[in-house]
PDB file of C-alpha atoms in Angstrom:
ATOM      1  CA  UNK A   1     -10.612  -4.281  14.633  1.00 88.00           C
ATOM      2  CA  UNK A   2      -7.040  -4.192  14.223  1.00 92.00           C
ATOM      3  CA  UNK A   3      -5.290  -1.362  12.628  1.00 93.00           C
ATOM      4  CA  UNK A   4      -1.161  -0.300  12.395  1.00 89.00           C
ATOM      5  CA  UNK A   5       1.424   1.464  10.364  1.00 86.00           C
ATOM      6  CA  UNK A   6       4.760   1.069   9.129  1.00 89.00           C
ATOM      7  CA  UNK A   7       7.685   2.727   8.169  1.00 91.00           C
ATOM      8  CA  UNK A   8      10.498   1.714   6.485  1.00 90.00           C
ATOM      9  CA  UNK A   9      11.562  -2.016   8.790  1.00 91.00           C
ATOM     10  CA  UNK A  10       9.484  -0.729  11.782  1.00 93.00           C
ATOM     11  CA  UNK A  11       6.055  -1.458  12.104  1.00 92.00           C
ATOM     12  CA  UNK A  12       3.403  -1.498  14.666  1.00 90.00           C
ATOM     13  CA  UNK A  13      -0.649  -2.251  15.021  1.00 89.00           C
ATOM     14  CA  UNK A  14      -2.987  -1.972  17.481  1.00 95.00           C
ATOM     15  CA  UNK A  15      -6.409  -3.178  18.273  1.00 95.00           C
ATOM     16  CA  UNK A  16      -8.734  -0.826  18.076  1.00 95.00           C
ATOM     17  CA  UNK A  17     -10.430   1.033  15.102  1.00 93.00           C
ATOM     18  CA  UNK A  18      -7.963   3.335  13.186  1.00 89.00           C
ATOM     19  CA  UNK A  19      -6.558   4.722  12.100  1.00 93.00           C
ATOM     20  CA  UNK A  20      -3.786   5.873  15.115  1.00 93.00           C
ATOM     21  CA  UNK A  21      -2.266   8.980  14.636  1.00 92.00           C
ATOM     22  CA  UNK A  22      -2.069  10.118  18.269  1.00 93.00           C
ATOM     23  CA  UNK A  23      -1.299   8.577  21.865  1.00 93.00           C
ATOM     24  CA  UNK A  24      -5.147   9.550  22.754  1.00 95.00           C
ATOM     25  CA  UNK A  25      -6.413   7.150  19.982  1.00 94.00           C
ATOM     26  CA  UNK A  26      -3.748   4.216  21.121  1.00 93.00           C
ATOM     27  CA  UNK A  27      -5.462   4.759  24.205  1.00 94.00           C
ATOM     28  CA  UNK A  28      -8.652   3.467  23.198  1.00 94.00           C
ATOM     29  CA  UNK A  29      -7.244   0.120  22.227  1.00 95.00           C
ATOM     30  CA  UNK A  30      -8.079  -3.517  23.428  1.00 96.00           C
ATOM     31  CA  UNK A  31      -4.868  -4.178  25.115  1.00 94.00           C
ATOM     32  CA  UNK A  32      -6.043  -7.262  26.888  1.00 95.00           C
ATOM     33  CA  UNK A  33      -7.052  -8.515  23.285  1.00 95.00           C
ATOM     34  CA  UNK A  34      -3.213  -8.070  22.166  1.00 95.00           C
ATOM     35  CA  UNK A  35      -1.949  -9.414  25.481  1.00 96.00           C
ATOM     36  CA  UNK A  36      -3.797 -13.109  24.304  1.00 96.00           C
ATOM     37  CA  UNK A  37      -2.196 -12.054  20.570  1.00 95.00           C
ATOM     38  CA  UNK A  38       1.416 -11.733  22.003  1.00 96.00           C
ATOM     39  CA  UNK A  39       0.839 -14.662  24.767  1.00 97.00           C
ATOM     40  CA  UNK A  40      -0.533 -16.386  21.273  1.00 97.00           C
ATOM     41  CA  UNK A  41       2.343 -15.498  19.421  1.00 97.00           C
ATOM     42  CA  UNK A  42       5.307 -16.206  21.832  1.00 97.00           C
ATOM     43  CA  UNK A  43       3.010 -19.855  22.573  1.00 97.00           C
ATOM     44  CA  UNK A  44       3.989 -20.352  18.607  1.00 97.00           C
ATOM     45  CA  UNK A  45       7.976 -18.891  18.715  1.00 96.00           C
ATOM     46  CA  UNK A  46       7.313 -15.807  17.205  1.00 96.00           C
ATOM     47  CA  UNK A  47       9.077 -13.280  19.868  1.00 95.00           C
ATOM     48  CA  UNK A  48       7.913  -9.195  19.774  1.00 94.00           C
ATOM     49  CA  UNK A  49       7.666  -6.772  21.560  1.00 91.00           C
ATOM     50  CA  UNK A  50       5.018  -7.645  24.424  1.00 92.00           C
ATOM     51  CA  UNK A  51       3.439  -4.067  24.539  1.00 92.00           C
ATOM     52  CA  UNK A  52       1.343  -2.424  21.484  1.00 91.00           C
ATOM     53  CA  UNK A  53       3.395   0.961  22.539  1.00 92.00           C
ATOM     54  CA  UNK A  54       6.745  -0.796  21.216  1.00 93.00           C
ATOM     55  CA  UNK A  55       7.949  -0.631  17.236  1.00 92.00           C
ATOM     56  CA  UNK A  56       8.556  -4.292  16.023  1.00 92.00           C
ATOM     57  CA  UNK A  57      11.668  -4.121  13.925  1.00 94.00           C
ATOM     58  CA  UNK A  58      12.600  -5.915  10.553  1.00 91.00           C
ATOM     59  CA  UNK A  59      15.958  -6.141   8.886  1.00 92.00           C
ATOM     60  CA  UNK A  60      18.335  -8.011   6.369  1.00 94.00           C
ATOM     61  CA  UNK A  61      18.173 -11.018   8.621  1.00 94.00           C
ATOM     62  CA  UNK A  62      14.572 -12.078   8.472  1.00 94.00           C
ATOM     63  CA  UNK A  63      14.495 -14.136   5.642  1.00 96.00           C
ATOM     64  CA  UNK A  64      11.372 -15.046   3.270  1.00 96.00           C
ATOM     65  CA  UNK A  65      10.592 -18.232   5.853  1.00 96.00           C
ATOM     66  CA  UNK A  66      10.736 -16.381   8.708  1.00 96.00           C
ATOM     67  CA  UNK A  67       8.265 -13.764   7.466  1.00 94.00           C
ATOM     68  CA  UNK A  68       6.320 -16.424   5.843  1.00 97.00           C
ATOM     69  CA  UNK A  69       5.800 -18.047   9.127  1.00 97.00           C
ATOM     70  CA  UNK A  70       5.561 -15.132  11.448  1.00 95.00           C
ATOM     71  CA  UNK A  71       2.474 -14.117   9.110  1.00 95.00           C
ATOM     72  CA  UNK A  72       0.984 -17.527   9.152  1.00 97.00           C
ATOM     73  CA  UNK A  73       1.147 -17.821  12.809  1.00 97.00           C
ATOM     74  CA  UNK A  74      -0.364 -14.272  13.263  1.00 95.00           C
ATOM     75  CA  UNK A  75      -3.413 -15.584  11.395  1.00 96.00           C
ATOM     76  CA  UNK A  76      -3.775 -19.113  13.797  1.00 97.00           C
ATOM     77  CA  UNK A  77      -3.951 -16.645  16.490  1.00 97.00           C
ATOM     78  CA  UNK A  78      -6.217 -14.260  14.772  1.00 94.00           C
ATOM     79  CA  UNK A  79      -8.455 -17.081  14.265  1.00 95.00           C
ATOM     80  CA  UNK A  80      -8.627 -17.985  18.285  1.00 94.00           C
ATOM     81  CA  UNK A  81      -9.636 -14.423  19.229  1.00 90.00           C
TER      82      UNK A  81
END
């Protein structure tokens, strides 16, 4: 299961069943399971943060391409876990 949260440009998930609202329930996530999503990720040039503790950050100078393809990669490496 994979669950996460946003506000505003900042954003975050983790793998485990949600949702998060505390450090003890981040705890209980797979983090080897996102290690292989950000090894995945960075394998395809998609660059964030490598821990599930860390914000990811949005702004003005992603455009619609670049969120197009940092979603379709996300789901070619969904698909290999």
């Amino acid at each position: 299961a994979v669950c996460g949260g946003h506000i505003s440009g900042m954003f975050g998930f983790f793998f485990t069943d949600g949702p998060v609202k505390c450090f003890a329930d981040a705890a209980k996530s797979d983090t080897a399971k996102f290690a292989k999503w950000h090894r995945g990720m960075l394998e395809r040039g998609v660059y964030l943060a490598p821990s599930q503790y860390e914000a990811g950050f949005m702004s003005l100078s992603h455009s619609e391409a670049d969120i197009e393809h940092t979603i379709a990669m996300a789901k070619e490496v969904f698909a290999e876990l």
